[in-house]
CSV table of C-alpha atoms in Angstrom, one decimal:
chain,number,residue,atom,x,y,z
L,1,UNK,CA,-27.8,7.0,-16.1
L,2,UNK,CA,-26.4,6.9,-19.9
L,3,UNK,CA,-25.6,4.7,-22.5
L,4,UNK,CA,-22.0,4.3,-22.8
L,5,UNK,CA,-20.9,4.5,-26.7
L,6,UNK,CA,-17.5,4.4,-27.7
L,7,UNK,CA,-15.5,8.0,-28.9
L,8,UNK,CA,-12.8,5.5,-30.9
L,9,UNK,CA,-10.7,2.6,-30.5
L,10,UNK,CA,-7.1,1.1,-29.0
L,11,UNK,CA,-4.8,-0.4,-31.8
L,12,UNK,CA,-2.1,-2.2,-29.5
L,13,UNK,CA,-0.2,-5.2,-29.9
L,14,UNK,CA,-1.8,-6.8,-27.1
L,15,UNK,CA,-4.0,-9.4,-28.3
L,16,UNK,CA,-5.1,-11.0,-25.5
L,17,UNK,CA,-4.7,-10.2,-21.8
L,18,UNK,CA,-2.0,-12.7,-21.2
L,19,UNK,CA,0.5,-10.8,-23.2
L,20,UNK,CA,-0.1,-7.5,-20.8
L,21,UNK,CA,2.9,-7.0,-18.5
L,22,UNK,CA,1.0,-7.1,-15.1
L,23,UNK,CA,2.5,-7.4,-11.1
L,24,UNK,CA,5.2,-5.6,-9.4
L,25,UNK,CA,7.2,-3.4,-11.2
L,26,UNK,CA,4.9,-4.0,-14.4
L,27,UNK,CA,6.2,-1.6,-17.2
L,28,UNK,CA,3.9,-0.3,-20.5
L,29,UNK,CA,6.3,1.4,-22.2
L,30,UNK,CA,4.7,0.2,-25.1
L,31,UNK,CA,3.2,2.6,-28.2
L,32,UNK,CA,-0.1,2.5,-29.6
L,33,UNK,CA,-3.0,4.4,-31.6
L,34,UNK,CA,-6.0,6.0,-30.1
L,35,UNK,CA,-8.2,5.9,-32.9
L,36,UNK,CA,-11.2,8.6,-32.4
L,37,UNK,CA,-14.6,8.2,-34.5
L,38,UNK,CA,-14.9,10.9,-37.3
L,39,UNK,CA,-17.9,12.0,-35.1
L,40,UNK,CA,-15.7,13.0,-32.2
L,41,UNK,CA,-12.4,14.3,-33.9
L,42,UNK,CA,-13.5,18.0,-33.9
L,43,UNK,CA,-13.2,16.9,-30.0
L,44,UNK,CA,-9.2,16.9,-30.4
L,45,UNK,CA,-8.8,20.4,-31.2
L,46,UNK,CA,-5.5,21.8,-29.1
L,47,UNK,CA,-4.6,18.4,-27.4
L,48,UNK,CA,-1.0,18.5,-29.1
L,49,UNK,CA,-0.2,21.0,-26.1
L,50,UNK,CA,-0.7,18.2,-23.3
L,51,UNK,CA,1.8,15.7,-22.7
L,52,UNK,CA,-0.1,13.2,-21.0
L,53,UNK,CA,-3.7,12.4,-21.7
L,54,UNK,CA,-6.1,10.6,-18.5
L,55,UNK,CA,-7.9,7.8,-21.6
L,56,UNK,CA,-11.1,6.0,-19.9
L,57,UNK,CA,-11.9,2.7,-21.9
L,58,UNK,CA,-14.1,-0.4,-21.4
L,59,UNK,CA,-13.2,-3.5,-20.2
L,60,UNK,CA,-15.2,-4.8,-22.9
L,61,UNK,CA,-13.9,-8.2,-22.8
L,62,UNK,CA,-14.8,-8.9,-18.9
L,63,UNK,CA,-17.8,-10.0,-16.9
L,64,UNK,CA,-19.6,-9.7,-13.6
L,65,UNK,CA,-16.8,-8.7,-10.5
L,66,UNK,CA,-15.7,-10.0,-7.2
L,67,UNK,CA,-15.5,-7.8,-4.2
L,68,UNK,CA,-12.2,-8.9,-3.0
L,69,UNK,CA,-9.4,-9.8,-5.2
L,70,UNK,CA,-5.7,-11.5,-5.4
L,71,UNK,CA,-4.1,-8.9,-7.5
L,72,UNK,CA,-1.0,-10.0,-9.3
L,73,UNK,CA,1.2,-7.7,-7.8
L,74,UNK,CA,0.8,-9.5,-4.5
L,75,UNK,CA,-0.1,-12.9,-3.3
L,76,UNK,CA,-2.8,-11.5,-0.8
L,77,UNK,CA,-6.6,-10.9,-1.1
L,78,UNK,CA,-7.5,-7.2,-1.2
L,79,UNK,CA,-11.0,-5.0,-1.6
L,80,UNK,CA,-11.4,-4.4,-5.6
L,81,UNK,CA,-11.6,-1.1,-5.1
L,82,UNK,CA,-7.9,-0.7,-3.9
L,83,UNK,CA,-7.4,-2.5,-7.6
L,84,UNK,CA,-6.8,-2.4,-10.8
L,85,UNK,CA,-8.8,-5.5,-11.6
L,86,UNK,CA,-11.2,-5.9,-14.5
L,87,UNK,CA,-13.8,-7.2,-12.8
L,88,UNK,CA,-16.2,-4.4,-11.6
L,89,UNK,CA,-19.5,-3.3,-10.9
L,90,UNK,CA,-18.4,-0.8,-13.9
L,91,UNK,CA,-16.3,-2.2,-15.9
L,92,UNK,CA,-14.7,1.1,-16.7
L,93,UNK,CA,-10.7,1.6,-16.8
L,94,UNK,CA,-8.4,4.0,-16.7
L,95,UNK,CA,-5.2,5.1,-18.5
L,96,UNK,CA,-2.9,7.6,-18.0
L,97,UNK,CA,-0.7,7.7,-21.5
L,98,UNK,CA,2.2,9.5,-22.8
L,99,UNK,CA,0.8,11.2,-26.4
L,100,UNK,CA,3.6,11.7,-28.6
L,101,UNK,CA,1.9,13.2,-31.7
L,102,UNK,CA,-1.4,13.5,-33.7
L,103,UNK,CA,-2.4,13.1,-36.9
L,104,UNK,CA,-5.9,13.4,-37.5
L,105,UNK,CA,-8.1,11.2,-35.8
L,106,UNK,CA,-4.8,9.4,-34.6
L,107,UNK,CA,-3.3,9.9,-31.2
L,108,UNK,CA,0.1,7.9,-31.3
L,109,UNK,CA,0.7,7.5,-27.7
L,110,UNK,CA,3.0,5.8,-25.2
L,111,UNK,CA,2.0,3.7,-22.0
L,112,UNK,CA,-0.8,1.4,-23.9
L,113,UNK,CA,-1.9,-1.3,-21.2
L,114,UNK,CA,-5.4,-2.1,-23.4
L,115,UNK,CA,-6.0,-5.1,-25.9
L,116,UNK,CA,-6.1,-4.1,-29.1
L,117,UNK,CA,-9.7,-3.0,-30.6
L,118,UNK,CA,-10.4,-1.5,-26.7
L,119,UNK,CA,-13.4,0.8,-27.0
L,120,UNK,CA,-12.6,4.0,-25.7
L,121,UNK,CA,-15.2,6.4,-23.4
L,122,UNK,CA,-13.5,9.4,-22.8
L,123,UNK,CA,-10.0,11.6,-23.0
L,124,UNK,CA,-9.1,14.3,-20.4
L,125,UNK,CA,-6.3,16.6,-20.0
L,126,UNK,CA,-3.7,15.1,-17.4
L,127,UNK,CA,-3.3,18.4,-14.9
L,128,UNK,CA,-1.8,17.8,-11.8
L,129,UNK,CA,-0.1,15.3,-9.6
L,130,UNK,CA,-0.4,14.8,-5.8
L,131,UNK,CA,2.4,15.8,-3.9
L,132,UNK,CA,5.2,12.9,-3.3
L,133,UNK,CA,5.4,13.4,0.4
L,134,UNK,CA,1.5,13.3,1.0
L,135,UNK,CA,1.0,9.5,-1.3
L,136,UNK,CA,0.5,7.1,0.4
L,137,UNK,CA,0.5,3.8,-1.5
L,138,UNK,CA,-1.2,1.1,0.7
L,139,UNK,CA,-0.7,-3.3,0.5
L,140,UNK,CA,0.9,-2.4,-2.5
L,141,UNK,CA,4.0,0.2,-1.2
L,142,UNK,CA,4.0,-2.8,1.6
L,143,UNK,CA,4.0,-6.0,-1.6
L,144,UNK,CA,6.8,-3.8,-3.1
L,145,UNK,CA,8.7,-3.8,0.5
L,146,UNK,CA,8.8,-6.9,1.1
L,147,UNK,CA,9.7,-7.8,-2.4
L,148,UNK,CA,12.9,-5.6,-2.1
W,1,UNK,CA,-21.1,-2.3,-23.7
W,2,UNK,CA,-22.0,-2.1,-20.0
W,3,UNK,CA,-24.9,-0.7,-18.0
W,4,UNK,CA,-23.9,2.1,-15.8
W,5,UNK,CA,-24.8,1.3,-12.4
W,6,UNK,CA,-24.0,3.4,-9.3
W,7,UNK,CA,-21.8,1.5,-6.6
W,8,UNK,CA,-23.1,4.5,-4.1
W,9,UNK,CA,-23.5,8.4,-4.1
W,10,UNK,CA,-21.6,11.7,-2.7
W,11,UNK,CA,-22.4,14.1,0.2
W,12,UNK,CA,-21.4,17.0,-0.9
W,13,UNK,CA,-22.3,20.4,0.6
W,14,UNK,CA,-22.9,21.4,-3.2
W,15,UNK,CA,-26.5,21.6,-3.7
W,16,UNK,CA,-26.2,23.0,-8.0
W,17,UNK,CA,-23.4,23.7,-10.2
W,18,UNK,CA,-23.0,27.5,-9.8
W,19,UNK,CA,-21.6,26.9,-6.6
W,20,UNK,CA,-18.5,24.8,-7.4
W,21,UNK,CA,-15.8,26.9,-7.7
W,22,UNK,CA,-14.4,27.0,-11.4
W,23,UNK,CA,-11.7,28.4,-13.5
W,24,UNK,CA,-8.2,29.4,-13.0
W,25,UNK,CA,-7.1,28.6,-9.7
W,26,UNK,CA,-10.0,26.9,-9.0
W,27,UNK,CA,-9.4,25.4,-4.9
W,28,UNK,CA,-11.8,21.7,-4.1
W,29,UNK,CA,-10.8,22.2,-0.8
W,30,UNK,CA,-14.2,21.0,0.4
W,31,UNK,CA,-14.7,17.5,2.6
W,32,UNK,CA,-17.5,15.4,1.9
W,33,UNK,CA,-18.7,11.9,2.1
W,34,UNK,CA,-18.7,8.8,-0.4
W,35,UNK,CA,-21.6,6.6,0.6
W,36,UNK,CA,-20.8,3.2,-1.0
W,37,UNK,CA,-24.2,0.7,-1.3
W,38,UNK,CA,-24.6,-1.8,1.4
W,39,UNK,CA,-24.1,-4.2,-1.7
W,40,UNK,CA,-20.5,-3.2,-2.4
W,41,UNK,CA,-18.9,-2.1,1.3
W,42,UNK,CA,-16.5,-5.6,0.9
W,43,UNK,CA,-14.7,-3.7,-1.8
W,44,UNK,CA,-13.5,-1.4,0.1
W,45,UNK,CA,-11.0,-3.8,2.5
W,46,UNK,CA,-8.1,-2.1,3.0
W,47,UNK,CA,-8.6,1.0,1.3
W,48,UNK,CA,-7.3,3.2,4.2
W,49,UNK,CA,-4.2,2.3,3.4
W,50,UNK,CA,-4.2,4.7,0.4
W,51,UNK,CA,-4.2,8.7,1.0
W,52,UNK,CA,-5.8,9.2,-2.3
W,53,UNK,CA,-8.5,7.9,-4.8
W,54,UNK,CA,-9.2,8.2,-8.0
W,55,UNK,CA,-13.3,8.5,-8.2
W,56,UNK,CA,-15.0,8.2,-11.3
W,57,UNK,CA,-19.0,9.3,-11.0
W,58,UNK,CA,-21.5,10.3,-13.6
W,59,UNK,CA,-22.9,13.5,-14.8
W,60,UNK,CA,-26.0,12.6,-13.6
W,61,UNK,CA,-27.3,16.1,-14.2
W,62,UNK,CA,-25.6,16.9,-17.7
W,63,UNK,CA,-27.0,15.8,-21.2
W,64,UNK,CA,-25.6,16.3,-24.7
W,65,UNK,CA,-22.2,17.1,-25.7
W,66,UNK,CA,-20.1,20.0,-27.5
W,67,UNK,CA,-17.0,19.1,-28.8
W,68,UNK,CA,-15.7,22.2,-28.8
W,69,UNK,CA,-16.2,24.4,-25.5
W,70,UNK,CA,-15.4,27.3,-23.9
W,71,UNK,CA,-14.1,26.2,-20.3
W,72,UNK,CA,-14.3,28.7,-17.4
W,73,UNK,CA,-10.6,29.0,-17.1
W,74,UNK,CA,-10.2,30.2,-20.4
W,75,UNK,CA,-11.7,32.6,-22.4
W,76,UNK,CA,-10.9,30.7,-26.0
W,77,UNK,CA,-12.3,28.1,-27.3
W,78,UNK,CA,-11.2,24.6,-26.8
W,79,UNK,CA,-11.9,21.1,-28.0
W,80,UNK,CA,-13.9,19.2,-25.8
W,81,UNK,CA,-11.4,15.9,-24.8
W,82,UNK,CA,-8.8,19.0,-23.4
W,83,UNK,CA,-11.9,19.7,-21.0
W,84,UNK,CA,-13.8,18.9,-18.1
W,85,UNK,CA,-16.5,19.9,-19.1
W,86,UNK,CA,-19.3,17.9,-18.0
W,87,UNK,CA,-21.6,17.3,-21.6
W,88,UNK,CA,-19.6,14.3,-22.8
W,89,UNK,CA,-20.2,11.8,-25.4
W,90,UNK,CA,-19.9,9.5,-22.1
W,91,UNK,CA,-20.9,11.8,-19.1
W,92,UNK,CA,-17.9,10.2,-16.9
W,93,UNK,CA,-16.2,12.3,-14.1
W,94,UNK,CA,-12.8,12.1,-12.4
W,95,UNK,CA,-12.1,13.7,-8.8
W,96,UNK,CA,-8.9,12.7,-7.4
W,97,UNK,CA,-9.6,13.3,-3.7
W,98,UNK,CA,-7.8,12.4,-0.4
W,99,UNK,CA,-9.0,9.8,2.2
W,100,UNK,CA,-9.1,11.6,5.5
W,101,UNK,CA,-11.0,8.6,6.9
W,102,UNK,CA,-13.3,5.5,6.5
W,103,UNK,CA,-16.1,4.5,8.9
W,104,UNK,CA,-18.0,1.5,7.6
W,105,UNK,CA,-19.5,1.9,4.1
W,106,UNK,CA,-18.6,5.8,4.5
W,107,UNK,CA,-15.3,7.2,3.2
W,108,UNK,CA,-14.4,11.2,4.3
W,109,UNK,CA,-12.7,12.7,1.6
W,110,UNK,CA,-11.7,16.0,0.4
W,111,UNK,CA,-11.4,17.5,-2.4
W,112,UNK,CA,-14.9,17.3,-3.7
W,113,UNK,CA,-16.1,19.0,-6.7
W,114,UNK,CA,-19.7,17.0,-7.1
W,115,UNK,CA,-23.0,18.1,-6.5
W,116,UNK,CA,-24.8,16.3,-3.4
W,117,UNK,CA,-26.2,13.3,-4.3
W,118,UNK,CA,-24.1,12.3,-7.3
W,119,UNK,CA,-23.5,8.8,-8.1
W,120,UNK,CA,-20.2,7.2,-7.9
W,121,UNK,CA,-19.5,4.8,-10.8
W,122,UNK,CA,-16.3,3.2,-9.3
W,123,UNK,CA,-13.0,4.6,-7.0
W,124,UNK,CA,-9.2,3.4,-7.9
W,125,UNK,CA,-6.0,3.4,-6.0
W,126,UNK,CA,-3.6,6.6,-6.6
W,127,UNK,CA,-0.7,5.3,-7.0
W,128,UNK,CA,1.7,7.6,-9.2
W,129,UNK,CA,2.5,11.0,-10.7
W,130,UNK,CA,3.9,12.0,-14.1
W,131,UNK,CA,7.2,13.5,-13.3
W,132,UNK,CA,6.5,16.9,-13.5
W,133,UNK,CA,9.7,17.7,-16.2
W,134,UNK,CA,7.6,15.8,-18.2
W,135,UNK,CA,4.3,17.5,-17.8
W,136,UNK,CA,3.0,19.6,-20.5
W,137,UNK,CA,-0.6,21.5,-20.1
W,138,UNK,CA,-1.3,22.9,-23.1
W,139,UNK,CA,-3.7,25.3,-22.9
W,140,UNK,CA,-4.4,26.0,-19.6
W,141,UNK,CA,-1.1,26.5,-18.4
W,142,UNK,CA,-1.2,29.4,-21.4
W,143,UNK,CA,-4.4,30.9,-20.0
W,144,UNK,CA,-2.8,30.8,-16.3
W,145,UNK,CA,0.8,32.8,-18.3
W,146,UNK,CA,-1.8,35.1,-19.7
W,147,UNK,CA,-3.4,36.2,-16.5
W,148,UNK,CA,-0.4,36.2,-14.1
């Protein structure tokens, strides 16, 4: 396997993980800077032409995992990996965030769920979507039903 | 930082690269298996529920990075983070594929684009889209202008 290194770092306003909206209907319309390492700016070139950037970052303040989970968008257990949770075998999550401009090594960028000073792994092009009619959206379509 | 460690391995009917299809227009219409370790199985409760996972596996076979690359739907040069390319500073995949079925620690999926053997790093709900008015894709949708 590798060693994973952070490419940069999250400036949010999210100090600690209390302050992130989390549950049904959770929102992150917040802004924030990607901040990538001087080593890995050359890395950037053309990403102005992409609305929406898939960001993989560490969980780097969480440890060991539990194989079934109370999320907080429902009050019933279910398997991690139909989760969000931080606590995972690889403590590796995912973002998908609006950019709204660069400059330099500084992706300003809507959608930030990460505590500030996040290391970040990777950045990938956001391509496609799944078509509406063939998602299906498991306990957590079925938490949001009975919510409504 | 963490230590990568794989939560279970693909079937895939890809036994090297060259025969993944690449570039424009590229189809994954391929089924194949996720074989999660004995070790993690419980995480997987409920996931049927969900028509679609997010998969995130290592390059297992992929070292060193460029950061700026020459994809195979393109014939200019791109930087490396618009990319999936598979020599990454962190040598993380994402496959969005669709659950046709689970049978114990075995999930049939399609949509796979890994060579056989490949080890899964962690799998995430799908749960939405970027409204496609929205969506910019930079480059690629220029290369796909260029060749229609």
């Amino acid at each position: 396997m590798f060693t994973p290194q952070p490419i940069g770092f999250v400036h949010s306003l999210f100090k600690d993980a209390a302050a992130i909206p989390k549950g049904l209907g959770a929102k992150h319309p917040e802004a924030g800077v990607l901040e990538i390492l001087p080593a890995f700016v050359a890395g950037l070139t053309d990403i102005e032409g992409y609305s929406h950037l898939i960001v993989l970052w560490a969980f780097d303040r969480s440890e060991g995992f539990d194989l079934i989970v109370t999320p907080p968008s429902d009050d019933r257990p279910h398997g991690l990996f139909t989760t969000r949770s931080p606590r995972r075998p690889n403590p590796i999550a995912l973002t998908v965030v609006e950019l709204l401009r660069r400059e330099g090594a500084l992706l300003h960028v809507r959608g930030v769920d990460m505590l500030d000073g996040t290391p970040i792994l990777d950045i990938k092009p956001y391509l496609s979507n799944i078509p509406e009619e063939k998602l299906r959206r498991g306990w957590l379509a079925e938490a949001e039903a009975r919510q409504s």
